[in-house]
Amino acid sequence: MIIDFRLRPATRGFLNMHIFRNQERIASWSGRLGMVPPPSAKQGDMELMLKEMEEGGVTLGVVPGRQANAFMGNVPNEDIAAIVADYPGKFIGVAGIDPTNRAKALEEIERFVVNGPLKAVGMEPGVLTSPMYADDRRIYPIYEYCAEHGIPVLLMGGGGNGPDLSHSNPIIIDRVCGDFPEMTVINTHGGYPWVTEILFVAFKRPNLYLCPDMYMYNMPGVSDYVMAANTFLSERFLFGTAYPFIGFREGVEQFKALPFKPEVLPNLLYRNAIKALKLDIPCKE
């Protein structure tokens, strides 16, 4: 079993996002990682994407909704719920939340997560129309609600998370994890490029999971991620491709080729994802 913890499928509202519309941008980002965009991403072909998932050995994909600025694009939670329903057993949905509208955010969480099919909440405060930091106190009522209801929270922290690198400073994640120790936090993009710093935050905050996804491929700092995954982070490190930037077969092959200990690899590929999202599925090899 392999669970890809971060992908954006080639269907519904995702096709209106720049990552599918701007092929030059996809090729540029993939090329800098030493990769080539997969054919399904170039064609915006969902059936081909499913075939590529199967060929890469990816069993399930975690699909986050997105509430962001006009450039990054928006994918409503109705679309995420529909994708989960349209392709049963293939995708795990995450509700994308805009924390600037707190009342609507809480309403969406209740509708799509507490009483709906989605398994977690995702926020990307740095790429909102009016960027925020993830430790902004205006977001705290949302964290409080998620903590009370046992809802995992995905926070984008790393990569292009905001107008500058300050939005990915691991101190922000450290504060959120410290203020809500009972809430599971998954840091997508793995705090990159603040690798050493985010690893220490994960060392001291047992409620923090890391998913470096696309920054595990041919980037400085990968050896530090591997060292952590082999030791203290072996039960809180997650595999992800960030499709459409990385293809499934290439992503899986290169990830497995890294010097992970054989005994921890199943944790990274699926067991940790099952635990983080509290999924009721058997852990099959």
PDB file of C-alpha atoms in Angstrom:
ATOM      1  CA  MET A   1       0.000   0.000   0.000  1.00  0.00           C
ATOM      2  CA  ILE A   2       1.139   3.554  -0.784  1.00  0.00           C
ATOM      3  CA  ILE A   3      -0.692   6.723   0.251  1.00  0.00           C
ATOM      4  CA  ASP A   4       0.324   9.880  -1.603  1.00  0.00           C
ATOM      5  CA  PHE A   5      -0.295  12.556   1.000  1.00  0.00           C
ATOM      6  CA  ARG A   6      -0.406  15.540  -1.368  1.00  0.00           C
ATOM      7  CA  LEU A   7      -1.836  15.519  -4.871  1.00  0.00           C
ATOM      8  CA  ARG A   8      -4.211  17.635  -6.897  1.00  0.00           C
ATOM      9  CA  PRO A   9      -6.125  15.450  -9.364  1.00  0.00           C
ATOM     10  CA  ALA A  10      -6.804  16.338 -12.976  1.00  0.00           C
ATOM     11  CA  THR A  11     -10.518  16.941 -12.599  1.00  0.00           C
ATOM     12  CA  ARG A  12     -13.189  19.467 -11.607  1.00  0.00           C
ATOM     13  CA  GLY A  13     -11.980  22.771 -10.145  1.00  0.00           C
ATOM     14  CA  PHE A  14      -8.344  21.705 -10.127  1.00  0.00           C
ATOM     15  CA  LEU A  15      -8.239  22.049 -13.909  1.00  0.00           C
ATOM     16  CA  ASN A  16      -8.880  25.789 -13.502  1.00  0.00           C
ATOM     17  CA  MET A  17      -5.837  26.226 -11.269  1.00  0.00           C
ATOM     18  CA  HIS A  18      -2.591  27.642 -12.622  1.00  0.00           C
ATOM     19  CA  ILE A  19      -0.824  24.332 -11.989  1.00  0.00           C
ATOM     20  CA  PHE A  20      -2.834  22.801 -14.847  1.00  0.00           C
ATOM     21  CA  ARG A  21      -3.535  25.858 -16.998  1.00  0.00           C
ATOM     22  CA  ASN A  22       0.065  27.111 -17.038  1.00  0.00           C
ATOM     23  CA  GLN A  23       2.010  24.240 -18.573  1.00  0.00           C
ATOM     24  CA  GLU A  24       5.145  26.345 -18.794  1.00  0.00           C
ATOM     25  CA  ARG A  25       5.085  26.839 -15.030  1.00  0.00           C
ATOM     26  CA  ILE A  26       4.609  23.109 -14.362  1.00  0.00           C
ATOM     27  CA  ALA A  27       7.504  22.262 -16.678  1.00  0.00           C
ATOM     28  CA  SER A  28       9.708  24.897 -15.058  1.00  0.00           C
ATOM     29  CA  TRP A  29       9.107  23.713 -11.487  1.00  0.00           C
ATOM     30  CA  SER A  30       9.365  20.033 -12.426  1.00  0.00           C
ATOM     31  CA  GLY A  31      12.518  20.681 -14.418  1.00  0.00           C
ATOM     32  CA  ARG A  32      14.212  22.389 -11.496  1.00  0.00           C
ATOM     33  CA  LEU A  33      13.547  19.216  -9.499  1.00  0.00           C
ATOM     34  CA  GLY A  34      15.084  17.095 -12.240  1.00  0.00           C
ATOM     35  CA  MET A  35      11.670  15.790 -13.274  1.00  0.00           C
ATOM     36  CA  VAL A  36       9.308  15.929 -16.253  1.00  0.00           C
ATOM     37  CA  PRO A  37       5.561  16.575 -15.771  1.00  0.00           C
ATOM     38  CA  PRO A  38       3.540  13.373 -16.245  1.00  0.00           C
ATOM     39  CA  PRO A  39       1.450  13.029 -19.436  1.00  0.00           C
ATOM     40  CA  SER A  40      -1.834  13.188 -17.502  1.00  0.00           C
ATOM     41  CA  ALA A  41      -0.896  16.601 -16.123  1.00  0.00           C
ATOM     42  CA  LYS A  42      -0.075  17.926 -19.583  1.00  0.00           C
ATOM     43  CA  GLN A  43      -3.370  16.630 -20.949  1.00  0.00           C
ATOM     44  CA  GLY A  44      -5.544  17.292 -17.893  1.00  0.00           C
ATOM     45  CA  ASP A  45      -6.738  13.695 -18.198  1.00  0.00           C
ATOM     46  CA  MET A  46      -8.191  12.142 -15.039  1.00  0.00           C
ATOM     47  CA  GLU A  47      -8.458   8.597 -16.381  1.00  0.00           C
ATOM     48  CA  LEU A  48      -4.843   8.707 -17.472  1.00  0.00           C
ATOM     49  CA  MET A  49      -3.898  10.022 -14.031  1.00  0.00           C
ATOM     50  CA  LEU A  50      -5.628   7.047 -12.390  1.00  0.00           C
ATOM     51  CA  LYS A  51      -3.683   4.731 -14.680  1.00  0.00           C
ATOM     52  CA  GLU A  52      -0.443   6.476 -13.720  1.00  0.00           C
ATOM     53  CA  MET A  53      -1.315   6.090 -10.038  1.00  0.00           C
ATOM     54  CA  GLU A  54      -1.798   2.363 -10.552  1.00  0.00           C
ATOM     55  CA  GLU A  55       1.447   2.047 -12.500  1.00  0.00           C
ATOM     56  CA  GLY A  56       3.267   3.868  -9.705  1.00  0.00           C
ATOM     57  CA  GLY A  57       1.754   1.636  -7.046  1.00  0.00           C
ATOM     58  CA  VAL A  58      -0.145   4.486  -5.386  1.00  0.00           C
ATOM     59  CA  THR A  59      -3.224   3.103  -3.647  1.00  0.00           C
ATOM     60  CA  LEU A  60      -4.770   6.281  -2.227  1.00  0.00           C
ATOM     61  CA  GLY A  61      -4.299   9.994  -2.732  1.00  0.00           C
ATOM     62  CA  VAL A  62      -4.908  12.753  -0.198  1.00  0.00           C
ATOM     63  CA  VAL A  63      -6.670  15.618  -1.985  1.00  0.00           C
ATOM     64  CA  PRO A  64      -6.718  19.039  -0.302  1.00  0.00           C
ATOM     65  CA  GLY A  65      -9.214  21.710  -1.227  1.00  0.00           C
ATOM     66  CA  ARG A  66      -7.846  25.189  -1.764  1.00  0.00           C
ATOM     67  CA  GLN A  67      -8.994  28.650  -0.719  1.00  0.00           C
ATOM     68  CA  ALA A  68      -6.376  31.092  -1.956  1.00  0.00           C
ATOM     69  CA  ASN A  69      -5.686  34.198  -4.019  1.00  0.00           C
ATOM     70  CA  ALA A  70      -6.704  34.603  -7.652  1.00  0.00           C
ATOM     71  CA  PHE A  71      -3.340  33.418  -8.976  1.00  0.00           C
ATOM     72  CA  MET A  72      -3.247  30.199  -6.940  1.00  0.00           C
ATOM     73  CA  GLY A  73      -6.943  29.500  -7.516  1.00  0.00           C
ATOM     74  CA  ASN A  74      -9.795  28.017  -5.519  1.00  0.00           C
ATOM     75  CA  VAL A  75     -11.281  24.533  -5.404  1.00  0.00           C
ATOM     76  CA  PRO A  76     -14.533  24.383  -3.419  1.00  0.00           C
ATOM     77  CA  ASN A  77     -15.140  21.640  -0.905  1.00  0.00           C
ATOM     78  CA  GLU A  78     -18.134  20.498  -2.942  1.00  0.00           C
ATOM     79  CA  ASP A  79     -15.600  19.446  -5.583  1.00  0.00           C
ATOM     80  CA  ILE A  80     -13.471  17.564  -3.061  1.00  0.00           C
ATOM     81  CA  ALA A  81     -16.503  15.684  -1.734  1.00  0.00           C
ATOM     82  CA  ALA A  82     -17.573  14.887  -5.305  1.00  0.00           C
ATOM     83  CA  ILE A  83     -14.115  13.532  -6.196  1.00  0.00           C
ATOM     84  CA  VAL A  84     -14.210  11.239  -3.163  1.00  0.00           C
ATOM     85  CA  ALA A  85     -17.669  10.030  -4.214  1.00  0.00           C
ATOM     86  CA  ASP A  86     -16.827   9.709  -7.923  1.00  0.00           C
ATOM     87  CA  TYR A  87     -13.761   7.548  -7.285  1.00  0.00           C
ATOM     88  CA  PRO A  88     -14.531   5.440  -4.202  1.00  0.00           C
ATOM     89  CA  GLY A  89     -11.505   3.952  -2.517  1.00  0.00           C
ATOM     90  CA  LYS A  90      -9.087   6.166  -4.451  1.00  0.00           C
ATOM     91  CA  PHE A  91      -9.023   9.498  -2.640  1.00  0.00           C
ATOM     92  CA  ILE A  92      -9.139  10.967   0.853  1.00  0.00           C
ATOM     93  CA  GLY A  93     -10.558  14.472   0.935  1.00  0.00           C
ATOM     94  CA  VAL A  94      -9.338  17.453   2.942  1.00  0.00           C
ATOM     95  CA  ALA A  95     -11.558  20.520   3.355  1.00  0.00           C
ATOM     96  CA  GLY A  96      -9.883  23.717   2.172  1.00  0.00           C
ATOM     97  CA  ILE A  97     -10.697  26.560   4.562  1.00  0.00           C
ATOM     98  CA  ASP A  98     -10.420  30.356   4.307  1.00  0.00           C
ATOM     99  CA  PRO A  99      -9.671  31.530   7.860  1.00  0.00           C
ATOM    100  CA  THR A 100     -10.473  35.161   7.036  1.00  0.00           C
ATOM    101  CA  ASN A 101     -14.182  34.257   7.105  1.00  0.00           C
ATOM    102  CA  ARG A 102     -14.341  32.462  10.428  1.00  0.00           C
ATOM    103  CA  ALA A 103     -18.094  31.861  10.502  1.00  0.00           C
ATOM    104  CA  LYS A 104     -18.092  30.308   7.034  1.00  0.00           C
ATOM    105  CA  ALA A 105     -14.936  28.339   7.853  1.00  0.00           C
ATOM    106  CA  LEU A 106     -16.535  26.732  10.894  1.00  0.00           C
ATOM    107  CA  GLU A 107     -19.711  26.055   8.932  1.00  0.00           C
ATOM    108  CA  GLU A 108     -17.694  24.329   6.172  1.00  0.00           C
ATOM    109  CA  ILE A 109     -15.786  22.213   8.685  1.00  0.00           C
ATOM    110  CA  GLU A 110     -19.011  21.072  10.307  1.00  0.00           C
ATOM    111  CA  ARG A 111     -20.658  20.340   6.968  1.00  0.00           C
ATOM    112  CA  PHE A 112     -17.820  18.601   5.155  1.00  0.00           C
ATOM    113  CA  VAL A 113     -15.733  17.059   7.944  1.00  0.00           C
ATOM    114  CA  VAL A 114     -17.801  16.574  11.106  1.00  0.00           C
ATOM    115  CA  ASN A 115     -20.949  15.607   9.188  1.00  0.00           C
ATOM    116  CA  GLY A 116     -19.433  14.861   5.788  1.00  0.00           C
ATOM    117  CA  PRO A 117     -16.976  12.638   3.934  1.00  0.00           C
ATOM    118  CA  LEU A 118     -13.778  14.673   4.339  1.00  0.00           C
ATOM    119  CA  LYS A 119     -11.152  13.643   6.885  1.00  0.00           C
ATOM    120  CA  ALA A 120      -9.204  16.786   7.749  1.00  0.00           C
ATOM    121  CA  VAL A 121      -8.969  20.549   7.412  1.00  0.00           C
ATOM    122  CA  GLY A 122      -6.393  22.304   5.246  1.00  0.00           C
ATOM    123  CA  MET A 123      -5.336  25.946   5.406  1.00  0.00           C
ATOM    124  CA  GLU A 124      -2.796  27.929   3.401  1.00  0.00           C
ATOM    125  CA  PRO A 125      -2.856  31.327   5.117  1.00  0.00           C
ATOM    126  CA  GLY A 126       0.202  32.657   3.289  1.00  0.00           C
ATOM    127  CA  VAL A 127      -1.432  32.501  -0.145  1.00  0.00           C
ATOM    128  CA  LEU A 128      -4.712  34.188   0.730  1.00  0.00           C
ATOM    129  CA  THR A 129      -5.636  37.413  -1.051  1.00  0.00           C
ATOM    130  CA  SER A 130      -4.580  39.155   2.165  1.00  0.00           C
ATOM    131  CA  PRO A 131      -1.812  36.850   3.415  1.00  0.00           C
ATOM    132  CA  MET A 132      -1.818  35.770   7.051  1.00  0.00           C
ATOM    133  CA  TYR A 133       0.575  33.829   9.235  1.00  0.00           C
ATOM    134  CA  ALA A 134      -0.623  30.456  10.505  1.00  0.00           C
ATOM    135  CA  ASP A 135      -0.166  31.589  14.118  1.00  0.00           C
ATOM    136  CA  ASP A 136      -2.403  34.641  13.643  1.00  0.00           C
ATOM    137  CA  ARG A 137      -4.716  34.731  16.657  1.00  0.00           C
ATOM    138  CA  ARG A 138      -7.703  35.276  14.363  1.00  0.00           C
ATOM    139  CA  ILE A 139      -7.275  31.648  13.249  1.00  0.00           C
ATOM    140  CA  TYR A 140      -7.201  30.261  16.783  1.00  0.00           C
ATOM    141  CA  PRO A 141     -10.980  29.691  17.120  1.00  0.00           C
ATOM    142  CA  ILE A 142     -10.718  27.386  14.090  1.00  0.00           C
ATOM    143  CA  TYR A 143      -7.856  25.485  15.712  1.00  0.00           C
ATOM    144  CA  GLU A 144      -9.868  25.269  18.923  1.00  0.00           C
ATOM    145  CA  TYR A 145     -12.810  23.772  17.046  1.00  0.00           C
ATOM    146  CA  CYS A 146     -10.584  21.245  15.265  1.00  0.00           C
ATOM    147  CA  ALA A 147      -8.862  20.292  18.518  1.00  0.00           C
ATOM    148  CA  GLU A 148     -12.196  19.788  20.284  1.00  0.00           C
ATOM    149  CA  HIS A 149     -13.497  17.567  17.476  1.00  0.00           C
ATOM    150  CA  GLY A 150     -10.279  15.612  16.901  1.00  0.00           C
ATOM    151  CA  ILE A 151      -9.846  16.948  13.361  1.00  0.00           C
ATOM    152  CA  PRO A 152      -6.311  16.862  11.869  1.00  0.00           C
ATOM    153  CA  VAL A 153      -5.110  20.134  10.338  1.00  0.00           C
ATOM    154  CA  LEU A 154      -2.885  20.433   7.267  1.00  0.00           C
ATOM    155  CA  LEU A 155      -0.890  23.669   7.171  1.00  0.00           C
ATOM    156  CA  MET A 156       1.169  24.561   4.136  1.00  0.00           C
ATOM    157  CA  GLY A 157       4.507  25.700   5.490  1.00  0.00           C
ATOM    158  CA  GLY A 158       7.352  25.702   2.990  1.00  0.00           C
ATOM    159  CA  GLY A 159       7.945  26.247  -0.703  1.00  0.00           C
ATOM    160  CA  GLY A 160       5.806  29.013  -2.196  1.00  0.00           C
ATOM    161  CA  ASN A 161       3.785  29.564   0.953  1.00  0.00           C
ATOM    162  CA  GLY A 162       3.305  33.312   0.854  1.00  0.00           C
ATOM    163  CA  PRO A 163       4.883  36.446  -0.568  1.00  0.00           C
ATOM    164  CA  ASP A 164       8.176  35.712   1.229  1.00  0.00           C
ATOM    165  CA  LEU A 165       9.896  33.011   3.267  1.00  0.00           C
ATOM    166  CA  SER A 166       8.726  34.442   6.580  1.00  0.00           C
ATOM    167  CA  HIS A 167       5.388  32.658   6.109  1.00  0.00           C
ATOM    168  CA  SER A 168       7.195  29.308   6.252  1.00  0.00           C
ATOM    169  CA  ASN A 169       9.298  30.080   9.319  1.00  0.00           C
ATOM    170  CA  PRO A 170       9.084  26.965  11.543  1.00  0.00           C
ATOM    171  CA  ILE A 171       8.592  29.170  14.600  1.00  0.00           C
ATOM    172  CA  ILE A 172       5.023  29.654  13.348  1.00  0.00           C
ATOM    173  CA  ILE A 173       4.321  25.912  13.292  1.00  0.00           C
ATOM    174  CA  ASP A 174       6.078  25.571  16.646  1.00  0.00           C
ATOM    175  CA  ARG A 175       3.670  28.078  18.209  1.00  0.00           C
ATOM    176  CA  VAL A 176       0.564  26.450  16.761  1.00  0.00           C
ATOM    177  CA  CYS A 177       1.652  22.962  17.845  1.00  0.00           C
ATOM    178  CA  GLY A 178       2.566  24.249  21.292  1.00  0.00           C
ATOM    179  CA  ASP A 179      -0.692  26.117  21.775  1.00  0.00           C
ATOM    180  CA  PHE A 180      -2.763  23.119  20.606  1.00  0.00           C
ATOM    181  CA  PRO A 181      -0.833  20.033  21.747  1.00  0.00           C
ATOM    182  CA  GLU A 182      -3.894  17.811  21.400  1.00  0.00           C
ATOM    183  CA  MET A 183      -4.361  18.740  17.706  1.00  0.00           C
ATOM    184  CA  THR A 184      -2.599  16.774  14.970  1.00  0.00           C
ATOM    185  CA  VAL A 185      -0.788  19.171  12.622  1.00  0.00           C
ATOM    186  CA  ILE A 186       0.585  18.074   9.246  1.00  0.00           C
ATOM    187  CA  ASN A 187       3.116  20.488   7.737  1.00  0.00           C
ATOM    188  CA  THR A 188       2.887  20.095   3.950  1.00  0.00           C
ATOM    189  CA  HIS A 189       5.963  21.102   1.939  1.00  0.00           C
ATOM    190  CA  GLY A 190       7.801  20.108   5.123  1.00  0.00           C
ATOM    191  CA  GLY A 191       8.927  23.578   6.202  1.00  0.00           C
ATOM    192  CA  TYR A 192      11.294  23.808   3.228  1.00  0.00           C
ATOM    193  CA  PRO A 193      13.888  25.360   3.078  1.00  0.00           C
ATOM    194  CA  TRP A 194      14.043  25.622   6.894  1.00  0.00           C
ATOM    195  CA  VAL A 195      14.890  21.914   7.116  1.00  0.00           C
ATOM    196  CA  THR A 196      17.000  21.752  10.282  1.00  0.00           C
ATOM    197  CA  GLU A 197      14.665  24.098  12.123  1.00  0.00           C
ATOM    198  CA  ILE A 198      11.420  22.304  11.252  1.00  0.00           C
ATOM    199  CA  LEU A 199      13.004  18.976  12.144  1.00  0.00           C
ATOM    200  CA  PHE A 200      13.770  20.261  15.612  1.00  0.00           C
ATOM    201  CA  VAL A 201      10.197  21.527  15.958  1.00  0.00           C
ATOM    202  CA  ALA A 202       9.023  18.005  15.069  1.00  0.00           C
ATOM    203  CA  PHE A 203      11.549  16.583  17.535  1.00  0.00           C
ATOM    204  CA  LYS A 204       9.975  18.495  20.413  1.00  0.00           C
ATOM    205  CA  ARG A 205       6.326  18.608  19.249  1.00  0.00           C
ATOM    206  CA  PRO A 206       4.878  15.070  19.150  1.00  0.00           C
ATOM    207  CA  ASN A 207       1.692  16.319  17.470  1.00  0.00           C
ATOM    208  CA  LEU A 208       3.556  17.445  14.327  1.00  0.00           C
ATOM    209  CA  TYR A 209       3.844  15.367  11.143  1.00  0.00           C
ATOM    210  CA  LEU A 210       6.000  16.410   8.176  1.00  0.00           C
ATOM    211  CA  CYS A 211       5.284  15.903   4.484  1.00  0.00           C
ATOM    212  CA  PRO A 212       8.081  17.493   2.420  1.00  0.00           C
ATOM    213  CA  ASP A 213       6.456  16.068  -0.764  1.00  0.00           C
ATOM    214  CA  MET A 214       8.098  17.708  -3.822  1.00  0.00           C
ATOM    215  CA  TYR A 215      11.078  18.931  -1.797  1.00  0.00           C
ATOM    216  CA  MET A 216      12.240  15.336  -1.247  1.00  0.00           C
ATOM    217  CA  TYR A 217      13.425  15.212  -4.853  1.00  0.00           C
ATOM    218  CA  ASN A 218      16.940  16.364  -5.765  1.00  0.00           C
ATOM    219  CA  MET A 219      16.950  19.244  -3.282  1.00  0.00           C
ATOM    220  CA  PRO A 220      19.459  20.339  -0.615  1.00  0.00           C
ATOM    221  CA  GLY A 221      18.460  19.092   2.821  1.00  0.00           C
ATOM    222  CA  VAL A 222      16.990  15.762   1.711  1.00  0.00           C
ATOM    223  CA  SER A 223      19.618  13.837   3.680  1.00  0.00           C
ATOM    224  CA  ASP A 224      18.464  15.576   6.865  1.00  0.00           C
ATOM    225  CA  TYR A 225      14.848  14.608   6.207  1.00  0.00           C
ATOM    226  CA  VAL A 226      15.985  11.008   5.649  1.00  0.00           C
ATOM    227  CA  MET A 227      18.009  10.952   8.859  1.00  0.00           C
ATOM    228  CA  ALA A 228      14.991  12.199  10.837  1.00  0.00           C
ATOM    229  CA  ALA A 229      12.635   9.730   9.140  1.00  0.00           C
ATOM    230  CA  ASN A 230      15.002   6.901  10.044  1.00  0.00           C
ATOM    231  CA  THR A 231      15.055   7.891  13.716  1.00  0.00           C
ATOM    232  CA  PHE A 232      12.835  10.147  15.825  1.00  0.00           C
ATOM    233  CA  LEU A 233      10.382  10.994  13.023  1.00  0.00           C
ATOM    234  CA  SER A 234       9.825   7.449  11.772  1.00  0.00           C
ATOM    235  CA  GLU A 235       6.189   7.516  12.919  1.00  0.00           C
ATOM    236  CA  ARG A 236       5.414  11.078  11.777  1.00  0.00           C
ATOM    237  CA  PHE A 237       6.956  11.403   8.313  1.00  0.00           C
ATOM    238  CA  LEU A 238       4.783  11.197   5.178  1.00  0.00           C
ATOM    239  CA  PHE A 239       5.300  10.431   1.510  1.00  0.00           C
ATOM    240  CA  GLY A 240       3.837  12.796  -1.096  1.00  0.00           C
ATOM    241  CA  THR A 241       4.426  13.671  -4.740  1.00  0.00           C
ATOM    242  CA  ALA A 242       2.754  17.085  -5.040  1.00  0.00           C
ATOM    243  CA  TYR A 243       1.297  15.832  -8.339  1.00  0.00           C
ATOM    244  CA  PRO A 244       1.076  17.337 -11.008  1.00  0.00           C
ATOM    245  CA  PHE A 245       4.656  18.527 -10.427  1.00  0.00           C
ATOM    246  CA  ILE A 246       5.944  14.992  -9.795  1.00  0.00           C
ATOM    247  CA  GLY A 247       4.698  11.853 -11.526  1.00  0.00           C
ATOM    248  CA  PHE A 248       3.659   8.885  -9.407  1.00  0.00           C
ATOM    249  CA  ARG A 249       6.086   6.296 -10.762  1.00  0.00           C
ATOM    250  CA  GLU A 250       9.052   8.666 -10.641  1.00  0.00           C
ATOM    251  CA  GLY A 251       8.062   9.925  -7.215  1.00  0.00           C
ATOM    252  CA  VAL A 252       7.700   6.465  -5.702  1.00  0.00           C
ATOM    253  CA  GLU A 253      10.868   5.111  -7.316  1.00  0.00           C
ATOM    254  CA  GLN A 254      13.033   8.024  -6.233  1.00  0.00           C
ATOM    255  CA  PHE A 255      11.569   8.063  -2.727  1.00  0.00           C
ATOM    256  CA  LYS A 256      12.229   4.345  -2.281  1.00  0.00           C
ATOM    257  CA  ALA A 257      15.769   4.805  -3.609  1.00  0.00           C
ATOM    258  CA  LEU A 258      16.632   7.138  -0.728  1.00  0.00           C
ATOM    259  CA  PRO A 259      18.558   5.486   2.145  1.00  0.00           C
ATOM    260  CA  PHE A 260      15.568   4.840   4.377  1.00  0.00           C
ATOM    261  CA  LYS A 261      15.786   1.898   6.764  1.00  0.00           C
ATOM    262  CA  PRO A 262      13.688  -0.978   5.362  1.00  0.00           C
ATOM    263  CA  GLU A 263      11.768  -1.291   8.616  1.00  0.00           C
ATOM    264  CA  VAL A 264      10.583   2.354   8.553  1.00  0.00           C
ATOM    265  CA  LEU A 265       9.607   2.556   4.874  1.00  0.00           C
ATOM    266  CA  PRO A 266       6.081   1.111   5.385  1.00  0.00           C
ATOM    267  CA  ASN A 267       5.490   3.809   8.012  1.00  0.00           C
ATOM    268  CA  LEU A 268       6.459   6.557   5.594  1.00  0.00           C
ATOM    269  CA  LEU A 269       4.519   5.168   2.656  1.00  0.00           C
ATOM    270  CA  TYR A 270       1.186   4.499   4.361  1.00  0.00           C
ATOM    271  CA  ARG A 271       1.057   3.664   8.080  1.00  0.00           C
ATOM    272  CA  ASN A 272       1.779   7.199   9.261  1.00  0.00           C
ATOM    273  CA  ALA A 273      -0.858   8.620   6.909  1.00  0.00           C
ATOM    274  CA  ILE A 274      -3.452   6.202   8.253  1.00  0.00           C
ATOM    275  CA  LYS A 275      -2.594   7.243  11.806  1.00  0.00           C
ATOM    276  CA  ALA A 276      -2.453  10.990  11.106  1.00  0.00           C
ATOM    277  CA  LEU A 277      -5.864  11.044   9.417  1.00  0.00           C
ATOM    278  CA  LYS A 278      -7.413   8.411  11.714  1.00  0.00           C
ATOM    279  CA  LEU A 279      -8.433   6.307   8.740  1.00  0.00           C
ATOM    280  CA  ASP A 280     -10.408   3.147   9.257  1.00  0.00           C
ATOM    281  CA  ILE A 281      -8.608   1.060   6.651  1.00  0.00           C
ATOM    282  CA  PRO A 282      -6.398  -2.015   7.021  1.00  0.00           C
ATOM    283  CA  CYS A 283      -2.639  -1.585   6.668  1.00  0.00           C
ATOM    284  CA  LYS A 284      -1.920  -3.805   3.678  1.00  0.00           C
ATOM    285  CA  GLU A 285       1.606  -4.129   2.330  1.00  0.00           C
TER     286      GLU A 285
END
